Amino acid sequence: MKNNNVTMPVLFLGHGSPMNAIEENEFVEGFRRIGKELPRPQSILVVSAHWETNGTYVTAMEKPRTIHDFGGFPPALFAVKYPAPGNPELAKQIVSEIDGCNVSTDDKWGLDHGAWSVVKHLYPEADIPVIQMSLNYSKKPADHYRLAQQLGFLRKQGVLIIGSGNMVHNLGLVAWSKLNEVGLAYEWAEEANSKMKHFIMNDDHKSLIDYTAQGSEFKLAVPTPDHYLPMLYALALKEKNESVEIFNDKAVGGSLTMTSLKIG
């Protein structure tokens, strides 16, 4: 792969509702702003909350399909296609470079909404190859962190690595009638989000990896690891002395935060 002599930044994007794919709001504006600030990548690797597997996989098809992995939304959302090409060679390279973790290629998945609903705002022309890496649900947070660290070489090859999830994500406690009320956060959600940001800005990744030991607020904020782990993938790639920019730092529905990170 071409080396453009630029170490690409890393992103963690709070993707929130699938409707962000087609709505105009401040979060979408935040994604677009960040997209304009980034060097143009050669390819994109997304670790999405919405692809959990038994084992670790990377998509290796030429033309990944747009997956509408949700229900109950308007037809306009199901009509969205994001026809970005894949990058089979990049997928094979990742498989060959990773040690201590069995990674395989996948030719069936595609791009789920954790990927396309945000990448479409960064690169609306769908002209940059996109692949996904799955979350192995049998692995511990520390295992995911160590795997992510091995992906650092891709940053120097012009690959934009994106973790897509939500730092605070408890759908069971969402105030659905107030989902569009930006800034509405339960006290525990605000407290957990604040502690997470404190750990992030102080490079205290150990506390973030050991999130189950961080008290009751974290237990409510991260009832399942799927939306939280993509943040660990992004943070694991942070190099010494790299800056972290926090953006889209607001809650919705009481129990979700859109807080996003740009590293480097």
Tab-separated table of C-alpha atoms in Angstrom:
chain	number	residue	atom	x	y	z
A	1	MET	CA	0.000	0.000	0.000
A	2	LYS	CA	1.175	3.516	-0.732
A	3	ASN	CA	2.898	5.261	2.167
A	4	ASN	CA	1.964	8.932	2.130
A	5	ASN	CA	4.417	9.788	4.972
A	6	VAL	CA	1.539	11.024	7.104
A	7	THR	CA	0.533	9.323	10.328
A	8	MET	CA	-3.228	9.334	10.066
A	9	PRO	CA	-5.311	10.477	13.019
A	10	VAL	CA	-7.597	7.978	14.733
A	11	LEU	CA	-11.279	8.587	15.442
A	12	PHE	CA	-13.828	7.332	17.896
A	13	LEU	CA	-17.281	8.421	16.749
A	14	GLY	CA	-20.392	8.339	18.897
A	15	HIS	CA	-22.814	7.224	16.198
A	16	GLY	CA	-26.100	7.317	18.124
A	17	SER	CA	-29.349	6.702	16.271
A	18	PRO	CA	-29.255	5.374	12.686
A	19	MET	CA	-31.342	8.440	11.802
A	20	ASN	CA	-28.153	10.490	12.041
A	21	ALA	CA	-27.413	9.063	8.609
A	22	ILE	CA	-30.138	11.197	7.030
A	23	GLU	CA	-30.918	13.949	9.536
A	24	GLU	CA	-29.299	17.358	9.798
A	25	ASN	CA	-28.125	18.089	13.340
A	26	GLU	CA	-25.116	19.316	15.270
A	27	PHE	CA	-23.612	15.829	15.509
A	28	VAL	CA	-23.652	15.356	11.760
A	29	GLU	CA	-22.072	18.805	11.427
A	30	GLY	CA	-19.365	17.671	13.841
A	31	PHE	CA	-18.604	14.614	11.723
A	32	ARG	CA	-18.395	16.742	8.582
A	33	ARG	CA	-16.080	19.254	10.241
A	34	ILE	CA	-13.703	16.527	11.345
A	35	GLY	CA	-13.805	14.973	7.887
A	36	LYS	CA	-12.642	18.239	6.345
A	37	GLU	CA	-9.743	18.497	8.799
A	38	LEU	CA	-8.342	15.022	8.119
A	39	PRO	CA	-5.676	14.156	5.570
A	40	ARG	CA	-7.313	12.176	2.791
A	41	PRO	CA	-6.932	8.490	3.680
A	42	GLN	CA	-5.914	5.704	1.345
A	43	SER	CA	-8.441	3.393	3.035
A	44	ILE	CA	-10.656	3.257	6.121
A	45	LEU	CA	-10.871	0.546	8.771
A	46	VAL	CA	-13.957	0.664	10.992
A	47	VAL	CA	-14.451	-1.210	14.254
A	48	SER	CA	-18.205	-1.020	14.764
A	49	ALA	CA	-20.315	-1.872	17.796
A	50	HIS	CA	-22.691	-3.669	15.447
A	51	TRP	CA	-20.490	-6.525	14.272
A	52	GLU	CA	-19.899	-9.006	17.068
A	53	THR	CA	-18.566	-12.442	16.181
A	54	ASN	CA	-17.066	-15.591	17.663
A	55	GLY	CA	-13.531	-14.880	16.506
A	56	THR	CA	-12.048	-11.801	14.844
A	57	TYR	CA	-12.770	-11.066	11.194
A	58	VAL	CA	-11.986	-8.396	8.613
A	59	THR	CA	-14.161	-7.869	5.548
A	60	ALA	CA	-12.406	-8.790	2.325
A	61	MET	CA	-14.974	-8.329	-0.429
A	62	GLU	CA	-14.487	-6.021	-3.435
A	63	LYS	CA	-17.903	-4.371	-3.026
A	64	PRO	CA	-19.249	-4.432	0.543
A	65	ARG	CA	-23.032	-4.263	0.775
A	66	THR	CA	-24.837	-1.597	2.796
A	67	ILE	CA	-26.405	-3.413	5.751
A	68	HIS	CA	-29.601	-1.994	7.254
A	69	ASP	CA	-29.267	-3.724	10.600
A	70	PHE	CA	-32.179	-2.059	12.390
A	71	GLY	CA	-35.963	-1.894	12.352
A	72	GLY	CA	-38.798	0.546	12.888
A	73	PHE	CA	-37.307	3.438	10.933
A	74	PRO	CA	-38.719	5.284	7.901
A	75	PRO	CA	-38.261	3.958	4.351
A	76	ALA	CA	-35.878	6.824	3.550
A	77	LEU	CA	-33.297	5.329	5.904
A	78	PHE	CA	-33.584	1.861	4.380
A	79	ALA	CA	-33.108	3.419	0.944
A	80	VAL	CA	-29.642	4.749	1.825
A	81	LYS	CA	-26.756	3.021	0.073
A	82	TYR	CA	-23.093	3.678	0.715
A	83	PRO	CA	-21.352	2.030	-2.240
A	84	ALA	CA	-17.741	2.452	-1.120
A	85	PRO	CA	-15.353	-0.168	-2.488
A	86	GLY	CA	-13.692	-2.700	-0.222
A	87	ASN	CA	-9.978	-3.438	0.023
A	88	PRO	CA	-9.279	-7.187	0.021
A	89	GLU	CA	-5.514	-6.645	-0.061
A	90	LEU	CA	-5.633	-4.538	3.097
A	91	ALA	CA	-7.735	-7.190	4.821
A	92	LYS	CA	-5.216	-9.881	3.909
A	93	GLN	CA	-2.362	-7.712	5.142
A	94	ILE	CA	-4.047	-7.264	8.523
A	95	VAL	CA	-4.568	-11.026	8.810
A	96	SER	CA	-0.886	-11.656	8.071
A	97	GLU	CA	0.465	-8.952	10.408
A	98	ILE	CA	-1.495	-9.670	13.614
A	99	ASP	CA	0.208	-11.890	16.202
A	100	GLY	CA	-1.316	-13.610	19.216
A	101	CYS	CA	-4.846	-13.386	17.846
A	102	ASN	CA	-6.351	-15.465	15.078
A	103	VAL	CA	-7.825	-13.041	12.536
A	104	SER	CA	-9.671	-14.306	9.449
A	105	THR	CA	-11.138	-12.682	6.369
A	106	ASP	CA	-14.892	-12.463	5.826
A	107	ASP	CA	-16.741	-12.253	2.508
A	108	LYS	CA	-20.340	-12.017	3.760
A	109	TRP	CA	-20.776	-9.025	6.104
A	110	GLY	CA	-20.356	-5.637	4.417
A	111	LEU	CA	-20.843	-2.233	6.060
A	112	ASP	CA	-23.271	-2.063	8.994
A	113	HIS	CA	-24.849	1.188	10.152
A	114	GLY	CA	-22.142	1.706	12.764
A	115	ALA	CA	-19.843	2.188	9.786
A	116	TRP	CA	-21.786	3.737	6.916
A	117	SER	CA	-24.032	6.069	8.944
A	118	VAL	CA	-20.980	8.060	10.063
A	119	VAL	CA	-18.480	7.478	7.252
A	120	LYS	CA	-21.001	8.877	4.752
A	121	HIS	CA	-20.702	12.260	6.474
A	122	LEU	CA	-16.901	12.172	6.436
A	123	TYR	CA	-16.674	11.060	2.798
A	124	PRO	CA	-20.044	11.523	1.062
A	125	GLU	CA	-18.685	10.517	-2.348
A	126	ALA	CA	-18.080	6.932	-1.123
A	127	ASP	CA	-14.834	6.938	-3.082
A	128	ILE	CA	-12.468	5.655	-0.371
A	129	PRO	CA	-12.200	1.902	0.275
A	130	VAL	CA	-13.762	0.808	3.584
A	131	ILE	CA	-13.294	-2.431	5.486
A	132	GLN	CA	-14.559	-3.515	8.907
A	133	MET	CA	-13.035	-5.497	11.758
A	134	SER	CA	-15.378	-7.425	14.032
A	135	LEU	CA	-15.525	-7.520	17.817
A	136	ASN	CA	-14.799	-10.967	19.200
A	137	TYR	CA	-17.361	-11.304	21.987
A	138	SER	CA	-15.323	-14.030	23.726
A	139	LYS	CA	-12.377	-11.706	24.405
A	140	LYS	CA	-11.810	-9.446	27.404
A	141	PRO	CA	-11.363	-5.652	27.098
A	142	ALA	CA	-7.606	-6.003	27.634
A	143	ASP	CA	-7.445	-8.469	24.737
A	144	HIS	CA	-9.206	-5.989	22.445
A	145	TYR	CA	-6.835	-3.231	23.547
A	146	ARG	CA	-3.759	-5.356	22.778
A	147	LEU	CA	-5.143	-6.333	19.385
A	148	ALA	CA	-5.834	-2.701	18.552
A	149	GLN	CA	-2.263	-1.713	19.409
A	150	GLN	CA	-1.045	-4.017	16.663
A	151	LEU	CA	-2.984	-2.014	14.084
A	152	GLY	CA	-0.783	1.044	14.559
A	153	PHE	CA	1.302	0.301	11.459
A	154	LEU	CA	-1.751	1.049	9.329
A	155	ARG	CA	-1.739	4.699	10.409
A	156	LYS	CA	1.566	5.167	8.586
A	157	GLN	CA	0.118	3.605	5.459
A	158	GLY	CA	-2.614	6.195	5.135
A	159	VAL	CA	-5.359	4.121	6.771
A	160	LEU	CA	-7.936	6.008	8.828
A	161	ILE	CA	-8.986	3.808	11.753
A	162	ILE	CA	-12.417	4.575	13.219
A	163	GLY	CA	-14.037	3.116	16.299
A	164	SER	CA	-17.812	3.582	16.116
A	165	GLY	CA	-20.022	3.137	19.173
A	166	ASN	CA	-21.108	5.256	22.142
A	167	MET	CA	-19.227	5.845	25.383
A	168	VAL	CA	-22.444	5.828	27.391
A	169	HIS	CA	-25.036	3.518	25.830
A	170	ASN	CA	-27.971	2.127	27.783
A	171	LEU	CA	-30.938	1.613	25.467
A	172	GLY	CA	-32.964	0.064	28.261
A	173	LEU	CA	-33.083	3.380	30.105
A	174	VAL	CA	-33.521	5.753	27.155
A	175	ALA	CA	-36.193	8.433	27.535
A	176	TRP	CA	-37.648	7.681	24.103
A	177	SER	CA	-40.141	10.543	24.250
A	178	LYS	CA	-37.227	12.952	24.692
A	179	LEU	CA	-34.761	11.357	22.296
A	180	ASN	CA	-34.396	14.562	20.305
A	181	GLU	CA	-33.757	16.670	23.396
A	182	VAL	CA	-30.032	17.292	22.996
A	183	GLY	CA	-28.190	17.653	26.285
A	184	LEU	CA	-30.597	15.579	28.358
A	185	ALA	CA	-28.479	13.306	30.574
A	186	TYR	CA	-29.321	11.330	33.661
A	187	GLU	CA	-27.020	12.120	36.568
A	188	TRP	CA	-25.285	8.739	36.376
A	189	ALA	CA	-24.737	9.136	32.623
A	190	GLU	CA	-23.203	12.572	33.069
A	191	GLU	CA	-20.998	11.293	35.889
A	192	ALA	CA	-19.794	8.283	33.890
A	193	ASN	CA	-19.125	10.381	30.803
A	194	SER	CA	-17.165	12.880	32.888
A	195	LYS	CA	-15.035	10.152	34.458
A	196	MET	CA	-14.369	8.578	31.063
A	197	LYS	CA	-13.171	11.904	29.684
A	198	HIS	CA	-10.953	12.411	32.733
A	199	PHE	CA	-9.332	9.023	32.166
A	200	ILE	CA	-8.946	9.735	28.445
A	201	MET	CA	-7.289	13.118	28.882
A	202	ASN	CA	-4.943	11.719	31.541
A	203	ASP	CA	-3.956	8.699	29.454
A	204	ASP	CA	-5.360	6.422	32.149
A	205	HIS	CA	-6.243	3.637	29.770
A	206	LYS	CA	-5.942	1.012	32.499
A	207	SER	CA	-8.997	2.402	34.296
A	208	LEU	CA	-10.920	2.456	31.026
A	209	ILE	CA	-9.961	-1.140	30.280
A	210	ASP	CA	-11.055	-2.094	33.804
A	211	TYR	CA	-14.358	-0.267	33.373
A	212	THR	CA	-16.337	-2.865	35.342
A	213	ALA	CA	-14.395	-1.824	38.461
A	214	GLN	CA	-15.299	1.860	38.158
A	215	GLY	CA	-18.524	1.903	40.148
A	216	SER	CA	-22.273	1.964	39.676
A	217	GLU	CA	-22.319	4.802	37.131
A	218	PHE	CA	-20.135	2.773	34.775
A	219	LYS	CA	-22.315	-0.300	35.237
A	220	LEU	CA	-25.309	1.710	34.048
A	221	ALA	CA	-23.330	3.435	31.283
A	222	VAL	CA	-21.879	0.205	29.886
A	223	PRO	CA	-24.432	-2.571	30.482
A	224	THR	CA	-22.904	-4.471	27.543
A	225	PRO	CA	-19.429	-3.900	26.047
A	226	ASP	CA	-20.352	-3.656	22.355
A	227	HIS	CA	-20.628	0.142	22.077
A	228	TYR	CA	-17.794	0.794	24.533
A	229	LEU	CA	-15.060	-1.414	23.054
A	230	PRO	CA	-14.642	0.612	19.826
A	231	MET	CA	-13.430	3.485	22.014
A	232	LEU	CA	-10.722	1.227	23.458
A	233	TYR	CA	-9.602	0.375	19.917
A	234	ALA	CA	-9.129	4.071	19.189
A	235	LEU	CA	-7.342	4.836	22.457
A	236	ALA	CA	-5.003	1.858	22.103
A	237	LEU	CA	-3.640	3.496	18.947
A	238	LYS	CA	-2.731	6.760	20.663
A	239	GLU	CA	0.999	7.411	20.517
A	240	LYS	CA	2.929	9.181	23.229
A	241	ASN	CA	2.389	12.965	23.274
A	242	GLU	CA	-0.435	12.837	20.715
A	243	SER	CA	-3.284	15.212	21.421
A	244	VAL	CA	-6.903	14.190	21.907
A	245	GLU	CA	-9.752	16.425	20.758
A	246	ILE	CA	-13.180	15.784	22.258
A	247	PHE	CA	-16.159	16.843	20.119
A	248	ASN	CA	-19.915	16.192	19.843
A	249	ASP	CA	-19.790	15.975	23.622
A	250	LYS	CA	-23.497	15.943	24.415
A	251	ALA	CA	-26.047	13.441	25.663
A	252	VAL	CA	-29.353	12.446	24.077
A	253	GLY	CA	-32.286	10.570	25.542
A	254	GLY	CA	-30.838	10.654	29.029
A	255	SER	CA	-28.718	7.510	28.708
A	256	LEU	CA	-26.693	7.951	25.495
A	257	THR	CA	-23.706	10.203	24.851
A	258	MET	CA	-22.487	11.245	21.415
A	259	THR	CA	-19.035	12.124	22.747
A	260	SER	CA	-16.428	11.586	20.035
A	261	LEU	CA	-12.620	11.695	19.883
A	262	LYS	CA	-9.987	12.701	17.383
A	263	ILE	CA	-6.524	11.406	18.257
A	264	GLY	CA	-3.476	12.896	16.565
